């Protein structure tokens, strides 16, 4: 993902997510972008605020700040399964701030890296989604076992059909079409409303 003043200009900033990044977290970024979009506004183009502002939602949620280590500050979730790293050495790095979640590994760790000129409020909106405690739908068969080990899984059962009440049964009986009554010989094909032919008198 990138942003530029027009189709022919170089990007002002970029955000690169890997294949493990959940759609809900990418959606937090795109929703923030959509909120900024206006005909006469370029708020989504230019860097605003400090890099520390971008991870403020993580600090507010009780995540731990540590470092510097190899030129980067680190913010880590209480369970150690998610975090952020901030480059404090390079002025214009391609990965100024990286948000990650999940155990290390190609198939388990999700990550999204923001370049240096990314507006901090867009990164903050993405970071805030990392702290959202709301449950998310996942297919058990597609969830990596190492991720499932750190998740609280609650099966979702399809709703059962409600048991009809006596009132429901009475209402169904009330709308049934009346059954025609009449005396029809079993050998006859006449309908109940048809007149039966008169039988001839018996000869004496």
mmCIF file with all atom_site columns, C-alpha atoms in Angstrom:
data_model
loop_
_atom_site.group_PDB
_atom_site.id
_atom_site.type_symbol
_atom_site.label_atom_id
_atom_site.label_alt_id
_atom_site.label_comp_id
_atom_site.label_asym_id
_atom_site.label_entity_id
_atom_site.label_seq_id
_atom_site.pdbx_PDB_ins_code
_atom_site.Cartn_x
_atom_site.Cartn_y
_atom_site.Cartn_z
_atom_site.occupancy
_atom_site.B_iso_or_equiv
_atom_site.pdbx_formal_charge
_atom_site.auth_seq_id
_atom_site.auth_comp_id
_atom_site.auth_asym_id
_atom_site.auth_atom_id
_atom_site.pdbx_PDB_model_num
ATOM 1   C CA . UNK A 1 1   ? 0.000   0.000   0.000   1.00 0.00 ? 1   UNK A CA 1
ATOM 2   C CA . UNK A 1 2   ? 1.300   3.465   -0.818  1.00 0.00 ? 2   UNK A CA 1
ATOM 3   C CA . UNK A 1 3   ? 0.151   7.060   -1.133  1.00 0.00 ? 3   UNK A CA 1
ATOM 4   C CA . UNK A 1 4   ? 1.196   9.658   -3.715  1.00 0.00 ? 4   UNK A CA 1
ATOM 5   C CA . UNK A 1 5   ? -0.105  13.072  -4.801  1.00 0.00 ? 5   UNK A CA 1
ATOM 6   C CA . UNK A 1 6   ? -1.016  11.664  -8.229  1.00 0.00 ? 6   UNK A CA 1
ATOM 7   C CA . UNK A 1 7   ? -0.579  8.594   -10.377 1.00 0.00 ? 7   UNK A CA 1
ATOM 8   C CA . UNK A 1 8   ? 2.719   9.809   -11.883 1.00 0.00 ? 8   UNK A CA 1
ATOM 9   C CA . UNK A 1 9   ? 4.433   10.862  -8.627  1.00 0.00 ? 9   UNK A CA 1
ATOM 10  C CA . UNK A 1 10  ? 6.632   8.776   -6.358  1.00 0.00 ? 10  UNK A CA 1
ATOM 11  C CA . UNK A 1 11  ? 4.981   7.439   -3.199  1.00 0.00 ? 11  UNK A CA 1
ATOM 12  C CA . UNK A 1 12  ? 5.150   9.666   -0.161  1.00 0.00 ? 12  UNK A CA 1
ATOM 13  C CA . UNK A 1 13  ? 5.027   6.624   2.082   1.00 0.00 ? 13  UNK A CA 1
ATOM 14  C CA . UNK A 1 14  ? 4.498   2.881   1.926   1.00 0.00 ? 14  UNK A CA 1
ATOM 15  C CA . UNK A 1 15  ? 3.018   0.183   4.150   1.00 0.00 ? 15  UNK A CA 1
ATOM 16  C CA . UNK A 1 16  ? 3.956   -3.416  3.440   1.00 0.00 ? 16  UNK A CA 1
ATOM 17  C CA . UNK A 1 17  ? 2.086   -6.325  5.063   1.00 0.00 ? 17  UNK A CA 1
ATOM 18  C CA . UNK A 1 18  ? 3.101   -9.953  4.780   1.00 0.00 ? 18  UNK A CA 1
ATOM 19  C CA . UNK A 1 19  ? 0.890   -12.918 3.890   1.00 0.00 ? 19  UNK A CA 1
ATOM 20  C CA . UNK A 1 20  ? 0.008   -13.659 7.528   1.00 0.00 ? 20  UNK A CA 1
ATOM 21  C CA . UNK A 1 21  ? -1.422  -10.244 8.333   1.00 0.00 ? 21  UNK A CA 1
ATOM 22  C CA . UNK A 1 22  ? -5.085  -10.632 9.425   1.00 0.00 ? 22  UNK A CA 1
ATOM 23  C CA . UNK A 1 23  ? -7.631  -8.793  7.320   1.00 0.00 ? 23  UNK A CA 1
ATOM 24  C CA . UNK A 1 24  ? -9.012  -7.007  10.412  1.00 0.00 ? 24  UNK A CA 1
ATOM 25  C CA . UNK A 1 25  ? -5.671  -5.271  11.034  1.00 0.00 ? 25  UNK A CA 1
ATOM 26  C CA . UNK A 1 26  ? -5.210  -4.225  7.410   1.00 0.00 ? 26  UNK A CA 1
ATOM 27  C CA . UNK A 1 27  ? -8.816  -3.059  7.473   1.00 0.00 ? 27  UNK A CA 1
ATOM 28  C CA . UNK A 1 28  ? -8.047  -0.735  10.381  1.00 0.00 ? 28  UNK A CA 1
ATOM 29  C CA . UNK A 1 29  ? -5.489  1.047   8.185   1.00 0.00 ? 29  UNK A CA 1
ATOM 30  C CA . UNK A 1 30  ? -7.734  1.269   5.132   1.00 0.00 ? 30  UNK A CA 1
ATOM 31  C CA . UNK A 1 31  ? -10.642 2.532   7.233   1.00 0.00 ? 31  UNK A CA 1
ATOM 32  C CA . UNK A 1 32  ? -8.425  5.313   8.609   1.00 0.00 ? 32  UNK A CA 1
ATOM 33  C CA . UNK A 1 33  ? -7.379  6.175   5.060   1.00 0.00 ? 33  UNK A CA 1
ATOM 34  C CA . UNK A 1 34  ? -10.988 6.296   3.908   1.00 0.00 ? 34  UNK A CA 1
ATOM 35  C CA . UNK A 1 35  ? -11.830 8.594   6.816   1.00 0.00 ? 35  UNK A CA 1
ATOM 36  C CA . UNK A 1 36  ? -9.039  10.990  5.738   1.00 0.00 ? 36  UNK A CA 1
ATOM 37  C CA . UNK A 1 37  ? -10.082 11.049  2.107   1.00 0.00 ? 37  UNK A CA 1
ATOM 38  C CA . UNK A 1 38  ? -11.564 14.345  0.960   1.00 0.00 ? 38  UNK A CA 1
ATOM 39  C CA . UNK A 1 39  ? -11.458 16.358  -2.237  1.00 0.00 ? 39  UNK A CA 1
ATOM 40  C CA . UNK A 1 40  ? -9.539  19.242  -0.679  1.00 0.00 ? 40  UNK A CA 1
ATOM 41  C CA . UNK A 1 41  ? -7.463  17.374  1.930   1.00 0.00 ? 41  UNK A CA 1
ATOM 42  C CA . UNK A 1 42  ? -4.048  15.738  1.755   1.00 0.00 ? 42  UNK A CA 1
ATOM 43  C CA . UNK A 1 43  ? -3.826  14.711  5.407   1.00 0.00 ? 43  UNK A CA 1
ATOM 44  C CA . UNK A 1 44  ? -3.131  11.119  4.390   1.00 0.00 ? 44  UNK A CA 1
ATOM 45  C CA . UNK A 1 45  ? -0.080  12.139  2.337   1.00 0.00 ? 45  UNK A CA 1
ATOM 46  C CA . UNK A 1 46  ? 2.246   13.902  4.743   1.00 0.00 ? 46  UNK A CA 1
ATOM 47  C CA . UNK A 1 47  ? 3.871   12.751  7.950   1.00 0.00 ? 47  UNK A CA 1
ATOM 48  C CA . UNK A 1 48  ? 2.331   14.226  11.080  1.00 0.00 ? 48  UNK A CA 1
ATOM 49  C CA . UNK A 1 49  ? 3.377   13.839  14.705  1.00 0.00 ? 49  UNK A CA 1
ATOM 50  C CA . UNK A 1 50  ? 6.267   11.879  16.169  1.00 0.00 ? 50  UNK A CA 1
ATOM 51  C CA . UNK A 1 51  ? 7.051   8.220   15.658  1.00 0.00 ? 51  UNK A CA 1
ATOM 52  C CA . UNK A 1 52  ? 6.272   7.633   19.310  1.00 0.00 ? 52  UNK A CA 1
ATOM 53  C CA . UNK A 1 53  ? 2.716   8.891   18.665  1.00 0.00 ? 53  UNK A CA 1
ATOM 54  C CA . UNK A 1 54  ? 2.211   5.972   16.295  1.00 0.00 ? 54  UNK A CA 1
ATOM 55  C CA . UNK A 1 55  ? 2.604   3.388   19.075  1.00 0.00 ? 55  UNK A CA 1
ATOM 56  C CA . UNK A 1 56  ? 0.798   5.400   21.758  1.00 0.00 ? 56  UNK A CA 1
ATOM 57  C CA . UNK A 1 57  ? -2.241  3.032   21.685  1.00 0.00 ? 57  UNK A CA 1
ATOM 58  C CA . UNK A 1 58  ? 0.087   0.140   22.560  1.00 0.00 ? 58  UNK A CA 1
ATOM 59  C CA . UNK A 1 59  ? 1.590   1.980   25.527  1.00 0.00 ? 59  UNK A CA 1
ATOM 60  C CA . UNK A 1 60  ? -1.892  2.985   26.686  1.00 0.00 ? 60  UNK A CA 1
ATOM 61  C CA . UNK A 1 61  ? -2.920  -0.693  26.593  1.00 0.00 ? 61  UNK A CA 1
ATOM 62  C CA . UNK A 1 62  ? -0.117  -1.641  28.987  1.00 0.00 ? 62  UNK A CA 1
ATOM 63  C CA . UNK A 1 63  ? 2.500   -2.836  26.507  1.00 0.00 ? 63  UNK A CA 1
ATOM 64  C CA . UNK A 1 64  ? 6.137   -2.534  27.626  1.00 0.00 ? 64  UNK A CA 1
ATOM 65  C CA . UNK A 1 65  ? 8.652   -0.154  26.056  1.00 0.00 ? 65  UNK A CA 1
ATOM 66  C CA . UNK A 1 66  ? 12.287  -1.304  25.988  1.00 0.00 ? 66  UNK A CA 1
ATOM 67  C CA . UNK A 1 67  ? 15.592  -0.556  24.258  1.00 0.00 ? 67  UNK A CA 1
ATOM 68  C CA . UNK A 1 68  ? 17.247  0.870   22.391  1.00 0.00 ? 68  UNK A CA 1
ATOM 69  C CA . UNK A 1 69  ? 18.611  -2.317  20.883  1.00 0.00 ? 69  UNK A CA 1
ATOM 70  C CA . UNK A 1 70  ? 20.512  -2.197  17.593  1.00 0.00 ? 70  UNK A CA 1
ATOM 71  C CA . UNK A 1 71  ? 19.106  1.207   16.838  1.00 0.00 ? 71  UNK A CA 1
ATOM 72  C CA . UNK A 1 72  ? 15.499  0.335   17.530  1.00 0.00 ? 72  UNK A CA 1
ATOM 73  C CA . UNK A 1 73  ? 13.035  0.758   20.377  1.00 0.00 ? 73  UNK A CA 1
ATOM 74  C CA . UNK A 1 74  ? 10.676  -2.124  21.109  1.00 0.00 ? 74  UNK A CA 1
ATOM 75  C CA . UNK A 1 75  ? 7.129   -2.261  22.447  1.00 0.00 ? 75  UNK A CA 1
ATOM 76  C CA . UNK A 1 76  ? 5.972   -5.701  23.565  1.00 0.00 ? 76  UNK A CA 1
ATOM 77  C CA . UNK A 1 77  ? 2.559   -7.074  24.539  1.00 0.00 ? 77  UNK A CA 1
ATOM 78  C CA . UNK A 1 78  ? 2.165   -8.545  28.043  1.00 0.00 ? 78  UNK A CA 1
ATOM 79  C CA . UNK A 1 79  ? 2.068   -12.100 26.648  1.00 0.00 ? 79  UNK A CA 1
ATOM 80  C CA . UNK A 1 80  ? 5.049   -11.502 24.367  1.00 0.00 ? 80  UNK A CA 1
ATOM 81  C CA . UNK A 1 81  ? 3.103   -12.570 21.286  1.00 0.00 ? 81  UNK A CA 1
ATOM 82  C CA . UNK A 1 82  ? 2.885   -9.161  19.612  1.00 0.00 ? 82  UNK A CA 1
ATOM 83  C CA . UNK A 1 83  ? 4.921   -6.007  19.462  1.00 0.00 ? 83  UNK A CA 1
ATOM 84  C CA . UNK A 1 84  ? 6.336   -3.072  17.561  1.00 0.00 ? 84  UNK A CA 1
ATOM 85  C CA . UNK A 1 85  ? 9.816   -1.829  16.734  1.00 0.00 ? 85  UNK A CA 1
ATOM 86  C CA . UNK A 1 86  ? 10.790  1.765   15.988  1.00 0.00 ? 86  UNK A CA 1
ATOM 87  C CA . UNK A 1 87  ? 13.898  2.787   14.046  1.00 0.00 ? 87  UNK A CA 1
ATOM 88  C CA . UNK A 1 88  ? 15.623  5.651   15.892  1.00 0.00 ? 88  UNK A CA 1
ATOM 89  C CA . UNK A 1 89  ? 18.831  5.786   13.820  1.00 0.00 ? 89  UNK A CA 1
ATOM 90  C CA . UNK A 1 90  ? 17.956  6.183   10.139  1.00 0.00 ? 90  UNK A CA 1
ATOM 91  C CA . UNK A 1 91  ? 16.177  9.340   9.170   1.00 0.00 ? 91  UNK A CA 1
ATOM 92  C CA . UNK A 1 92  ? 14.200  7.950   6.241   1.00 0.00 ? 92  UNK A CA 1
ATOM 93  C CA . UNK A 1 93  ? 14.080  4.167   6.585   1.00 0.00 ? 93  UNK A CA 1
ATOM 94  C CA . UNK A 1 94  ? 11.721  1.965   4.603   1.00 0.00 ? 94  UNK A CA 1
ATOM 95  C CA . UNK A 1 95  ? 10.790  0.190   7.851   1.00 0.00 ? 95  UNK A CA 1
ATOM 96  C CA . UNK A 1 96  ? 10.571  3.057   10.303  1.00 0.00 ? 96  UNK A CA 1
ATOM 97  C CA . UNK A 1 97  ? 7.915   1.268   12.367  1.00 0.00 ? 97  UNK A CA 1
ATOM 98  C CA . UNK A 1 98  ? 7.068   -2.415  12.207  1.00 0.00 ? 98  UNK A CA 1
ATOM 99  C CA . UNK A 1 99  ? 4.067   -3.998  13.906  1.00 0.00 ? 99  UNK A CA 1
ATOM 100 C CA . UNK A 1 100 ? 4.121   -7.767  14.363  1.00 0.00 ? 100 UNK A CA 1
ATOM 101 C CA . UNK A 1 101 ? 2.129   -10.561 15.990  1.00 0.00 ? 101 UNK A CA 1
ATOM 102 C CA . UNK A 1 102 ? 2.497   -14.309 16.397  1.00 0.00 ? 102 UNK A CA 1
ATOM 103 C CA . UNK A 1 103 ? 5.368   -16.747 16.969  1.00 0.00 ? 103 UNK A CA 1
ATOM 104 C CA . UNK A 1 104 ? 8.474   -16.386 14.744  1.00 0.00 ? 104 UNK A CA 1
ATOM 105 C CA . UNK A 1 105 ? 8.200   -18.198 11.430  1.00 0.00 ? 105 UNK A CA 1
ATOM 106 C CA . UNK A 1 106 ? 7.117   -17.724 7.833   1.00 0.00 ? 106 UNK A CA 1
ATOM 107 C CA . UNK A 1 107 ? 3.698   -19.246 8.386   1.00 0.00 ? 107 UNK A CA 1
ATOM 108 C CA . UNK A 1 108 ? 2.973   -17.826 11.836  1.00 0.00 ? 108 UNK A CA 1
ATOM 109 C CA . UNK A 1 109 ? 4.283   -14.274 12.252  1.00 0.00 ? 109 UNK A CA 1
ATOM 110 C CA . UNK A 1 110 ? 2.196   -11.440 10.861  1.00 0.00 ? 110 UNK A CA 1
ATOM 111 C CA . UNK A 1 111 ? 3.868   -8.125  10.195  1.00 0.00 ? 111 UNK A CA 1
ATOM 112 C CA . UNK A 1 112 ? 3.333   -4.750  8.604   1.00 0.00 ? 112 UNK A CA 1
ATOM 113 C CA . UNK A 1 113 ? 6.135   -2.215  8.052   1.00 0.00 ? 113 UNK A CA 1
ATOM 114 C CA . UNK A 1 114 ? 5.610   1.524   7.579   1.00 0.00 ? 114 UNK A CA 1
ATOM 115 C CA . UNK A 1 115 ? 8.106   3.839   5.921   1.00 0.00 ? 115 UNK A CA 1
ATOM 116 C CA . UNK A 1 116 ? 9.355   6.986   7.634   1.00 0.00 ? 116 UNK A CA 1
ATOM 117 C CA . UNK A 1 117 ? 6.920   9.488   6.097   1.00 0.00 ? 117 UNK A CA 1
ATOM 118 C CA . UNK A 1 118 ? 3.767   7.529   6.997   1.00 0.00 ? 118 UNK A CA 1
ATOM 119 C CA . UNK A 1 119 ? 1.361   9.757   8.970   1.00 0.00 ? 119 UNK A CA 1
ATOM 120 C CA . UNK A 1 120 ? 1.537   8.667   12.587  1.00 0.00 ? 120 UNK A CA 1
ATOM 121 C CA . UNK A 1 121 ? -2.246  8.670   13.035  1.00 0.00 ? 121 UNK A CA 1
ATOM 122 C CA . UNK A 1 122 ? -2.567  5.985   10.344  1.00 0.00 ? 122 UNK A CA 1
ATOM 123 C CA . UNK A 1 123 ? -0.017  3.774   12.098  1.00 0.00 ? 123 UNK A CA 1
ATOM 124 C CA . UNK A 1 124 ? -1.760  4.450   15.420  1.00 0.00 ? 124 UNK A CA 1
ATOM 125 C CA . UNK A 1 125 ? -5.087  3.309   13.964  1.00 0.00 ? 125 UNK A CA 1
ATOM 126 C CA . UNK A 1 126 ? -3.453  0.052   12.887  1.00 0.00 ? 126 UNK A CA 1
ATOM 127 C CA . UNK A 1 127 ? -1.718  -0.361  16.245  1.00 0.00 ? 127 UNK A CA 1
ATOM 128 C CA . UNK A 1 128 ? -4.974  0.173   18.120  1.00 0.00 ? 128 UNK A CA 1
ATOM 129 C CA . UNK A 1 129 ? -6.499  -2.758  16.241  1.00 0.00 ? 129 UNK A CA 1
ATOM 130 C CA . UNK A 1 130 ? -3.738  -4.948  17.700  1.00 0.00 ? 130 UNK A CA 1
ATOM 131 C CA . UNK A 1 131 ? -5.129  -4.295  21.186  1.00 0.00 ? 131 UNK A CA 1
ATOM 132 C CA . UNK A 1 132 ? -8.815  -4.871  20.363  1.00 0.00 ? 132 UNK A CA 1
ATOM 133 C CA . UNK A 1 133 ? -10.047 -7.727  22.623  1.00 0.00 ? 133 UNK A CA 1
ATOM 134 C CA . UNK A 1 134 ? -13.134 -8.501  20.533  1.00 0.00 ? 134 UNK A CA 1
ATOM 135 C CA . UNK A 1 135 ? -13.268 -12.139 19.311  1.00 0.00 ? 135 UNK A CA 1
ATOM 136 C CA . UNK A 1 136 ? -12.646 -12.817 15.630  1.00 0.00 ? 136 UNK A CA 1
ATOM 137 C CA . UNK A 1 137 ? -14.009 -15.598 13.382  1.00 0.00 ? 137 UNK A CA 1
ATOM 138 C CA . UNK A 1 138 ? -11.427 -18.159 12.300  1.00 0.00 ? 138 UNK A CA 1
ATOM 139 C CA . UNK A 1 139 ? -11.642 -21.553 10.597  1.00 0.00 ? 139 UNK A CA 1
ATOM 140 C CA . UNK A 1 140 ? -9.983  -24.191 12.759  1.00 0.00 ? 140 UNK A CA 1
ATOM 141 C CA . UNK A 1 141 ? -8.660  -26.059 9.692   1.00 0.00 ? 141 UNK A CA 1
ATOM 142 C CA . UNK A 1 142 ? -6.843  -22.964 8.403   1.00 0.00 ? 142 UNK A CA 1
ATOM 143 C CA . UNK A 1 143 ? -5.397  -21.839 11.753  1.00 0.00 ? 143 UNK A CA 1
ATOM 144 C CA . UNK A 1 144 ? -1.744  -22.757 12.231  1.00 0.00 ? 144 UNK A CA 1
ATOM 145 C CA . UNK A 1 145 ? -1.313  -25.090 15.243  1.00 0.00 ? 145 UNK A CA 1
ATOM 146 C CA . UNK A 1 146 ? 1.275   -22.759 16.799  1.00 0.00 ? 146 UNK A CA 1
ATOM 147 C CA . UNK A 1 147 ? -1.214  -19.894 16.615  1.00 0.00 ? 147 UNK A CA 1
ATOM 148 C CA . UNK A 1 148 ? -4.037  -22.029 17.970  1.00 0.00 ? 148 UNK A CA 1
ATOM 149 C CA . UNK A 1 149 ? -1.883  -22.813 21.005  1.00 0.00 ? 149 UNK A CA 1
ATOM 150 C CA . UNK A 1 150 ? -1.946  -19.112 21.977  1.00 0.00 ? 150 UNK A CA 1
ATOM 151 C CA . UNK A 1 151 ? -5.609  -18.504 21.182  1.00 0.00 ? 151 UNK A CA 1
ATOM 152 C CA . UNK A 1 152 ? -8.797  -19.047 23.136  1.00 0.00 ? 152 UNK A CA 1
ATOM 153 C CA . UNK A 1 153 ? -11.045 -20.947 20.740  1.00 0.00 ? 153 UNK A CA 1
ATOM 154 C CA . UNK A 1 154 ? -14.802 -21.038 21.264  1.00 0.00 ? 154 UNK A CA 1
ATOM 155 C CA . UNK A 1 155 ? -16.754 -23.175 18.769  1.00 0.00 ? 155 UNK A CA 1
ATOM 156 C CA . UNK A 1 156 ? -19.697 -21.431 17.173  1.00 0.00 ? 156 UNK A CA 1
ATOM 157 C CA . UNK A 1 157 ? -22.680 -23.764 16.851  1.00 0.00 ? 157 UNK A CA 1
ATOM 158 C CA . UNK A 1 158 ? -25.409 -23.048 14.275  1.00 0.00 ? 158 UNK A CA 1
ATOM 159 C CA . UNK A 1 159 ? -28.664 -21.891 15.895  1.00 0.00 ? 159 UNK A CA 1
ATOM 160 C CA . UNK A 1 160 ? -31.251 -24.611 16.424  1.00 0.00 ? 160 UNK A CA 1
ATOM 161 C CA . UNK A 1 161 ? -34.801 -24.279 15.170  1.00 0.00 ? 161 UNK A CA 1
ATOM 162 C CA . UNK A 1 162 ? -37.103 -23.074 17.972  1.00 0.00 ? 162 UNK A CA 1
ATOM 163 C CA . UNK A 1 163 ? -39.540 -25.593 19.440  1.00 0.00 ? 163 UNK A CA 1
ATOM 164 C CA . UNK A 1 164 ? -43.105 -24.656 18.439  1.00 0.00 ? 164 UNK A CA 1
ATOM 165 C CA . UNK A 1 165 ? -45.335 -23.513 21.269  1.00 0.00 ? 165 UNK A CA 1
ATOM 166 C CA . UNK A 1 166 ? -49.024 -24.495 21.672  1.00 0.00 ? 166 UNK A CA 1
ATOM 167 C CA . UNK A 1 167 ? -49.961 -21.065 20.341  1.00 0.00 ? 167 UNK A CA 1
ATOM 168 C CA . UNK A 1 168 ? -47.892 -21.688 17.176  1.00 0.00 ? 168 UNK A CA 1
ATOM 169 C CA . UNK A 1 169 ? -49.614 -25.041 16.688  1.00 0.00 ? 169 UNK A CA 1
ATOM 170 C CA . UNK A 1 170 ? -53.089 -23.514 17.094  1.00 0.00 ? 170 UNK A CA 1
ATOM 171 C CA . UNK A 1 171 ? -52.298 -20.796 14.572  1.00 0.00 ? 171 UNK A CA 1
ATOM 172 C CA . UNK A 1 172 ? -51.139 -23.363 12.035  1.00 0.00 ? 172 UNK A CA 1
ATOM 173 C CA . UNK A 1 173 ? -54.306 -25.433 12.502  1.00 0.00 ? 173 UNK A CA 1
ATOM 174 C CA . UNK A 1 174 ? -56.460 -22.346 12.119  1.00 0.00 ? 174 UNK A CA 1
ATOM 175 C CA . UNK A 1 175 ? -55.147 -21.592 8.621   1.00 0.00 ? 175 UNK A CA 1
ATOM 176 C CA . UNK A 1 176 ? -55.581 -25.111 7.256   1.00 0.00 ? 176 UNK A CA 1
ATOM 177 C CA . UNK A 1 177 ? -57.997 -25.457 4.363   1.00 0.00 ? 177 UNK A CA 1
ATOM 178 C CA . UNK A 1 178 ? -61.235 -27.242 5.368   1.00 0.00 ? 178 UNK A CA 1
ATOM 179 C CA . UNK A 1 179 ? -61.503 -30.854 4.305   1.00 0.00 ? 179 UNK A CA 1
ATOM 180 C CA . UNK A 1 180 ? -64.640 -31.464 2.153   1.00 0.00 ? 180 UNK A CA 1
ATOM 181 C CA . UNK A 1 181 ? -67.140 -33.850 3.681   1.00 0.00 ? 181 UNK A CA 1
ATOM 182 C CA . UNK A 1 182 ? -69.779 -35.945 1.972   1.00 0.00 ? 182 UNK A CA 1
ATOM 183 C CA . UNK A 1 183 ? -70.813 -39.505 1.190   1.00 0.00 ? 183 UNK A CA 1
ATOM 184 C CA . UNK A 1 184 ? -68.973 -40.798 -1.853  1.00 0.00 ? 184 UNK A CA 1
ATOM 185 C CA . UNK A 1 185 ? -69.022 -44.485 -2.833  1.00 0.00 ? 185 UNK A CA 1
ATOM 186 C CA . UNK A 1 186 ? -65.532 -45.928 -2.740  1.00 0.00 ? 186 UNK A CA 1
ATOM 187 C CA . UNK A 1 187 ? -65.914 -47.071 -6.355  1.00 0.00 ? 187 UNK A CA 1
ATOM 188 C CA . UNK A 1 188 ? -66.959 -43.615 -7.567  1.00 0.00 ? 188 UNK A CA 1
ATOM 189 C CA . UNK A 1 189 ? -64.684 -40.970 -9.047  1.00 0.00 ? 189 UNK A CA 1
ATOM 190 C CA . UNK A 1 190 ? -67.205 -38.190 -8.465  1.00 0.00 ? 190 UNK A CA 1
ATOM 191 C CA . UNK A 1 191 ? -66.305 -35.253 -6.243  1.00 0.00 ? 191 UNK A CA 1
ATOM 192 C CA . UNK A 1 192 ? -68.276 -34.681 -3.013  1.00 0.00 ? 192 UNK A CA 1
ATOM 193 C CA . UNK A 1 193 ? -70.126 -31.756 -4.578  1.00 0.00 ? 193 UNK A CA 1
ATOM 194 C CA . UNK A 1 194 ? -71.409 -33.762 -7.570  1.00 0.00 ? 194 UNK A CA 1
ATOM 195 C CA . UNK A 1 195 ? -74.880 -35.302 -7.420  1.00 0.00 ? 195 UNK A CA 1
ATOM 196 C CA . UNK A 1 196 ? -74.913 -39.060 -7.394  1.00 0.00 ? 196 UNK A CA 1
ATOM 197 C CA . UNK A 1 197 ? -76.967 -40.719 -10.221 1.00 0.00 ? 197 UNK A CA 1
ATOM 198 C CA . UNK A 1 198 ? -80.327 -42.184 -9.194  1.00 0.00 ? 198 UNK A CA 1
ATOM 199 C CA . UNK A 1 199 ? -80.388 -45.969 -8.898  1.00 0.00 ? 199 UNK A CA 1
ATOM 200 C CA . UNK A 1 200 ? -83.082 -47.725 -11.052 1.00 0.00 ? 200 UNK A CA 1
ATOM 201 C CA . UNK A 1 201 ? -86.008 -49.316 -9.197  1.00 0.00 ? 201 UNK A CA 1
ATOM 202 C CA . UNK A 1 202 ? -85.704 -53.031 -8.627  1.00 0.00 ? 202 UNK A CA 1
ATOM 203 C CA . UNK A 1 203 ? -88.002 -55.285 -10.707 1.00 0.00 ? 203 UNK A CA 1
ATOM 204 C CA . UNK A 1 204 ? -90.475 -57.395 -8.846  1.00 0.00 ? 204 UNK A CA 1
#
